[in-house]
Amino acid sequence: MSNNQINHKVPLSGRLSYGLTDGCGNLLYCIIGSYLLYFYTDVFGLSVATAGAILLFTRLLDAIDAPIWGFIVDHTKSKYGQSRPYFLWLCVPFAVFMWLTFTTPALSGTTKIIYAVVTYILAGIFYTGIQTAITSILPNLTRRPGERVILNTFRMVGGNIGAFICMTFTLPLVAFFGEGNEQKGFSYTLAFFGIIAIVLFIVAFKNLREVNVEKIKSIPIKDSVKAIKGNWPWILVVIANLIFLDSINYTFIHCSILLSILSRR
């Protein structure tokens, strides 16, 4: 591969497509942070304690699935590239399980709780996989440091736009589609957002190209685990991040529970 190929400027279509990836992710997943507790308690009919426990339990799983996805993507070899194919492979299951998370089948008791846990966990797992690919593809798009900064800027802007659309239009769309029935409204809204996300992820997949996939010898998992032993800077950073993220999740869950209780008075 020539230096011109590796150091080329990513065209505008590629920059916009990279922004679409994070925009699509936030368009769907920000709904969880904003409305899932309300949906579980006021629409799906779970108790506040049960909903809070589900949110806390599933958040703890992020400490497990993120490094697993990193390992999977790092060892991916396909004709489409290393990270890029996950936009194509994961966009449909991610959208489907986000839709299922906000859909209310006629269930009761333990079955309803199991349904909520399974759909939410799988939606989070597929989201983590797509986010891992979004992050890992950046250095493979170009070797130019300045171009990477530009691409990351497009990603940040796209993510903010996706979050803005989610926060601004979710409840109006729920009211529009549901016509007074929030169960139908949330299900139709997530289906609508999901279709948009799938289409845009496929557009991003078609427009992005990985031209800088390094040929690095794969390290066995057991050797990677051995490398952690005695690596105190790495261990301390991981512990600090886990405490930070758990604190944020703990605060978010309890504030959400309090707001849910107050909204019923």
Short mmCIF file of C-alpha atoms in Angstrom, two decimals:
data_model
loop_
_atom_site.label_atom_id
_atom_site.label_comp_id
_atom_site.label_asym_id
_atom_site.label_seq_id
_atom_site.Cartn_x
_atom_site.Cartn_y
_atom_site.Cartn_z
CA MET A 1 0.00 0.00 0.00
CA SER A 2 1.46 3.39 -1.02
CA ASN A 3 2.00 6.30 1.34
CA ASN A 4 -0.51 8.33 -0.69
CA GLN A 5 -3.19 5.77 0.05
CA ILE A 6 -2.38 5.68 3.76
CA ASN A 7 -1.94 9.43 4.24
CA HIS A 8 -4.82 10.57 2.07
CA LYS A 9 -7.46 13.01 3.24
CA VAL A 10 -10.77 11.37 3.97
CA PRO A 11 -13.39 12.82 1.57
CA LEU A 12 -16.34 14.81 2.88
CA SER A 13 -18.62 11.81 2.37
CA GLY A 14 -16.36 9.77 4.65
CA ARG A 15 -16.21 12.50 7.29
CA LEU A 16 -19.98 12.86 7.30
CA SER A 17 -20.39 9.10 7.44
CA TYR A 18 -18.10 8.86 10.46
CA GLY A 19 -20.27 11.48 12.14
CA LEU A 20 -23.35 9.42 11.27
CA THR A 21 -22.05 6.43 13.23
CA ASP A 22 -22.08 8.16 16.61
CA GLY A 23 -25.20 10.09 15.65
CA CYS A 24 -27.10 6.84 15.06
CA GLY A 25 -25.80 5.31 18.27
CA ASN A 26 -26.92 8.29 20.35
CA LEU A 27 -30.22 8.59 18.51
CA LEU A 28 -31.22 5.21 19.90
CA TYR A 29 -29.23 4.66 23.07
CA CYS A 30 -29.76 8.09 24.64
CA ILE A 31 -33.42 7.12 24.96
CA ILE A 32 -32.35 4.60 27.60
CA GLY A 33 -30.63 7.20 29.74
CA SER A 34 -33.49 9.65 29.38
CA TYR A 35 -36.67 7.59 29.44
CA LEU A 36 -36.07 3.95 30.36
CA LEU A 37 -36.86 4.25 34.07
CA TYR A 38 -40.06 6.15 33.29
CA PHE A 39 -40.95 3.54 30.67
CA TYR A 40 -40.31 0.63 33.04
CA THR A 41 -42.37 2.07 35.89
CA ASP A 42 -45.15 4.09 34.25
CA VAL A 43 -45.58 2.29 30.91
CA PHE A 44 -44.37 -1.29 31.33
CA GLY A 45 -45.62 -1.55 34.91
CA LEU A 46 -42.53 -2.59 36.87
CA SER A 47 -42.00 -1.40 40.43
CA VAL A 48 -39.50 1.39 41.05
CA ALA A 49 -37.28 -0.96 43.08
CA THR A 50 -37.28 -3.61 40.34
CA ALA A 51 -36.54 -1.08 37.60
CA GLY A 52 -33.70 0.44 39.62
CA ALA A 53 -32.20 -2.98 40.30
CA ILE A 54 -32.33 -3.84 36.58
CA LEU A 55 -30.56 -0.62 35.63
CA LEU A 56 -27.85 -1.10 38.26
CA PHE A 57 -27.27 -4.76 37.38
CA THR A 58 -27.02 -4.18 33.65
CA ARG A 59 -24.66 -1.23 34.08
CA LEU A 60 -22.22 -3.45 35.96
CA LEU A 61 -22.07 -5.75 32.93
CA ASP A 62 -20.43 -2.94 30.92
CA ALA A 63 -17.22 -3.67 32.79
CA ILE A 64 -17.26 -7.12 31.17
CA ASP A 65 -18.58 -6.71 27.63
CA ALA A 66 -16.43 -3.69 26.66
CA PRO A 67 -13.04 -5.48 26.85
CA ILE A 68 -14.57 -8.56 25.20
CA TRP A 69 -15.74 -6.47 22.25
CA GLY A 70 -12.31 -4.84 22.09
CA PHE A 71 -10.69 -8.27 21.81
CA ILE A 72 -13.21 -9.40 19.16
CA VAL A 73 -12.77 -6.33 16.97
CA ASP A 74 -8.99 -6.39 17.36
CA HIS A 75 -8.88 -9.97 16.05
CA THR A 76 -11.35 -9.45 13.19
CA LYS A 77 -10.15 -10.14 9.66
CA SER A 78 -12.62 -9.71 6.81
CA LYS A 79 -12.79 -8.44 3.26
CA TYR A 80 -14.57 -5.35 4.61
CA GLY A 81 -11.84 -4.45 7.08
CA GLN A 82 -11.37 -4.78 10.82
CA SER A 83 -13.86 -2.38 12.43
CA ARG A 84 -16.02 -1.27 9.51
CA PRO A 85 -17.99 -4.54 9.08
CA TYR A 86 -19.53 -4.18 12.54
CA PHE A 87 -21.57 -1.22 11.32
CA LEU A 88 -23.21 -3.65 8.89
CA TRP A 89 -23.31 -6.71 11.14
CA LEU A 90 -24.60 -5.05 14.33
CA CYS A 91 -26.90 -2.27 13.14
CA VAL A 92 -29.96 -4.54 12.75
CA PRO A 93 -29.65 -6.48 16.05
CA PHE A 94 -28.89 -3.23 17.89
CA ALA A 95 -31.99 -1.53 16.47
CA VAL A 96 -34.17 -4.62 17.01
CA PHE A 97 -33.25 -5.05 20.67
CA MET A 98 -33.63 -1.34 21.34
CA TRP A 99 -37.13 -1.64 19.91
CA LEU A 100 -37.83 -4.76 21.99
CA THR A 101 -36.59 -2.95 25.12
CA PHE A 102 -39.32 -0.34 24.65
CA THR A 103 -42.01 -2.77 23.54
CA THR A 104 -44.54 -4.18 26.01
CA PRO A 105 -45.75 -7.73 25.31
CA ALA A 106 -48.55 -9.11 27.47
CA LEU A 107 -46.41 -10.56 30.25
CA SER A 108 -46.66 -10.58 34.02
CA GLY A 109 -44.69 -11.41 37.14
CA THR A 110 -41.24 -12.93 36.79
CA THR A 111 -41.61 -13.36 33.02
CA LYS A 112 -42.00 -9.61 32.60
CA ILE A 113 -38.85 -8.96 34.64
CA ILE A 114 -36.86 -11.54 32.67
CA TYR A 115 -38.02 -9.97 29.40
CA ALA A 116 -36.92 -6.52 30.58
CA VAL A 117 -33.51 -7.79 31.72
CA VAL A 118 -32.75 -9.81 28.59
CA THR A 119 -33.81 -7.17 26.06
CA TYR A 120 -31.97 -4.38 27.91
CA ILE A 121 -28.78 -6.44 28.31
CA LEU A 122 -28.70 -7.42 24.63
CA ALA A 123 -29.40 -3.85 23.50
CA GLY A 124 -26.47 -2.70 25.65
CA ILE A 125 -24.17 -5.44 24.38
CA PHE A 126 -24.82 -4.58 20.73
CA TYR A 127 -24.45 -0.86 21.47
CA THR A 128 -21.07 -1.50 23.10
CA GLY A 129 -20.00 -3.49 20.05
CA ILE A 130 -20.90 -0.66 17.67
CA GLN A 131 -19.26 1.96 19.91
CA THR A 132 -16.09 -0.14 20.05
CA ALA A 133 -16.01 -0.27 16.25
CA ILE A 134 -16.63 3.49 16.00
CA THR A 135 -13.64 4.19 18.23
CA SER A 136 -11.29 1.57 16.80
CA ILE A 137 -11.89 2.50 13.15
CA LEU A 138 -10.53 6.05 13.52
CA PRO A 139 -6.79 5.24 13.35
CA ASN A 140 -7.48 2.90 10.43
CA LEU A 141 -9.06 5.62 8.28
CA THR A 142 -5.84 7.64 7.88
CA ARG A 143 -2.39 8.13 9.38
CA ARG A 144 -2.62 11.91 9.24
CA PRO A 145 -2.96 13.27 12.82
CA GLY A 146 -4.75 16.41 11.60
CA GLU A 147 -7.22 14.35 9.59
CA ARG A 148 -7.97 12.21 12.63
CA VAL A 149 -8.77 15.34 14.62
CA ILE A 150 -11.17 16.45 11.90
CA LEU A 151 -12.83 13.03 11.80
CA ASN A 152 -13.21 12.98 15.57
CA THR A 153 -14.79 16.44 15.41
CA PHE A 154 -17.34 15.16 12.90
CA ARG A 155 -18.01 12.23 15.22
CA MET A 156 -18.58 14.50 18.23
CA VAL A 157 -20.89 16.79 16.26
CA GLY A 158 -22.82 13.82 14.88
CA GLY A 159 -23.18 12.34 18.35
CA ASN A 160 -24.49 15.62 19.74
CA ILE A 161 -26.99 15.92 16.90
CA GLY A 162 -28.21 12.38 17.53
CA ALA A 163 -28.61 13.08 21.25
CA PHE A 164 -30.40 16.37 20.51
CA ILE A 165 -32.88 14.69 18.17
CA CYS A 166 -33.51 11.97 20.74
CA MET A 167 -34.08 14.41 23.61
CA THR A 168 -36.20 16.79 21.54
CA PHE A 169 -38.45 14.50 19.53
CA THR A 170 -38.89 11.26 21.48
CA LEU A 171 -41.86 12.29 23.63
CA PRO A 172 -43.62 14.24 20.84
CA LEU A 173 -43.28 11.17 18.61
CA VAL A 174 -44.56 8.93 21.40
CA ALA A 175 -47.63 11.15 21.66
CA PHE A 176 -48.05 11.28 17.87
CA PHE A 177 -47.72 7.53 17.23
CA GLY A 178 -49.46 6.43 20.41
CA GLU A 179 -52.45 8.77 20.27
CA GLY A 180 -52.79 8.49 24.04
CA ASN A 181 -51.38 4.96 24.27
CA GLU A 182 -47.78 5.27 25.48
CA GLN A 183 -47.10 1.55 25.06
CA LYS A 184 -47.82 1.81 21.35
CA GLY A 185 -46.16 5.23 21.16
CA PHE A 186 -42.80 4.10 22.56
CA SER A 187 -42.78 0.95 20.44
CA TYR A 188 -43.54 2.83 17.21
CA THR A 189 -41.07 5.60 18.03
CA LEU A 190 -38.22 3.14 18.61
CA ALA A 191 -39.14 1.33 15.41
CA PHE A 192 -39.03 4.65 13.55
CA PHE A 193 -35.66 5.64 15.03
CA GLY A 194 -34.37 2.11 14.49
CA ILE A 195 -35.12 2.12 10.77
CA ILE A 196 -33.38 5.48 10.40
CA ALA A 197 -30.34 4.20 12.33
CA ILE A 198 -30.07 1.02 10.23
CA VAL A 199 -30.17 2.97 6.97
CA LEU A 200 -27.57 5.50 8.13
CA PHE A 201 -25.25 2.82 9.53
CA ILE A 202 -25.34 1.10 6.14
CA VAL A 203 -24.55 4.44 4.46
CA ALA A 204 -21.57 4.85 6.80
CA PHE A 205 -20.45 1.29 6.07
CA LYS A 206 -20.53 1.96 2.32
CA ASN A 207 -18.67 5.29 2.48
CA LEU A 208 -15.90 4.51 4.98
CA ARG A 209 -12.70 2.68 4.04
CA GLU A 210 -10.00 1.28 6.31
CA VAL A 211 -6.65 1.96 4.67
CA ASN A 212 -4.32 1.70 7.65
CA VAL A 213 -5.01 -1.68 9.27
CA GLU A 214 -1.73 -2.57 10.93
CA LYS A 215 -0.45 -6.12 10.58
CA ILE A 216 0.15 -6.90 14.23
CA LYS A 217 0.69 -10.40 15.55
CA SER A 218 -2.24 -11.47 17.68
CA ILE A 219 -1.52 -11.97 21.38
CA PRO A 220 -3.20 -14.96 23.03
CA ILE A 221 -5.72 -14.15 25.76
CA LYS A 222 -3.66 -15.94 28.44
CA ASP A 223 -0.63 -13.78 27.59
CA SER A 224 -2.77 -10.64 27.75
CA VAL A 225 -4.01 -11.66 31.19
CA LYS A 226 -0.46 -12.37 32.37
CA ALA A 227 0.59 -8.89 31.25
CA ILE A 228 -1.89 -7.39 33.72
CA LYS A 229 -0.12 -8.98 36.68
CA GLY A 230 1.97 -6.37 38.46
CA ASN A 231 0.95 -3.62 36.02
CA TRP A 232 -0.18 -1.27 38.78
CA PRO A 233 -0.61 1.88 36.65
CA TRP A 234 -3.08 -0.04 34.45
CA ILE A 235 -4.83 -1.59 37.47
CA LEU A 236 -5.20 1.77 39.23
CA VAL A 237 -6.58 3.45 36.10
CA VAL A 238 -9.15 0.67 35.63
CA ILE A 239 -10.21 0.80 39.29
CA ALA A 240 -10.50 4.60 39.17
CA ASN A 241 -12.64 4.43 36.03
CA LEU A 242 -14.88 1.72 37.49
CA ILE A 243 -15.44 3.77 40.65
CA PHE A 244 -16.15 6.88 38.57
CA LEU A 245 -18.62 5.14 36.24
CA ASP A 246 -20.34 3.29 39.06
CA SER A 247 -20.72 6.56 40.96
CA ILE A 248 -22.34 8.19 37.94
CA ASN A 249 -24.67 5.23 37.42
CA TYR A 250 -25.55 5.11 41.14
CA THR A 251 -26.37 8.82 41.18
CA PHE A 252 -28.34 8.63 37.94
CA ILE A 253 -30.43 5.67 39.08
CA HIS A 254 -31.32 7.18 42.45
CA CYS A 255 -32.13 10.57 40.96
CA SER A 256 -34.30 8.90 38.33
CA ILE A 257 -36.12 6.88 41.01
CA LEU A 258 -36.71 10.04 43.05
CA LEU A 259 -38.04 11.92 40.03
CA SER A 260 -40.31 8.99 39.16
CA ILE A 261 -41.73 8.96 42.70
CA LEU A 262 -42.22 12.73 42.74
CA SER A 263 -43.95 12.68 39.33
CA ARG A 264 -46.62 10.37 40.73
CA ARG A 265 -47.60 12.77 43.52
#
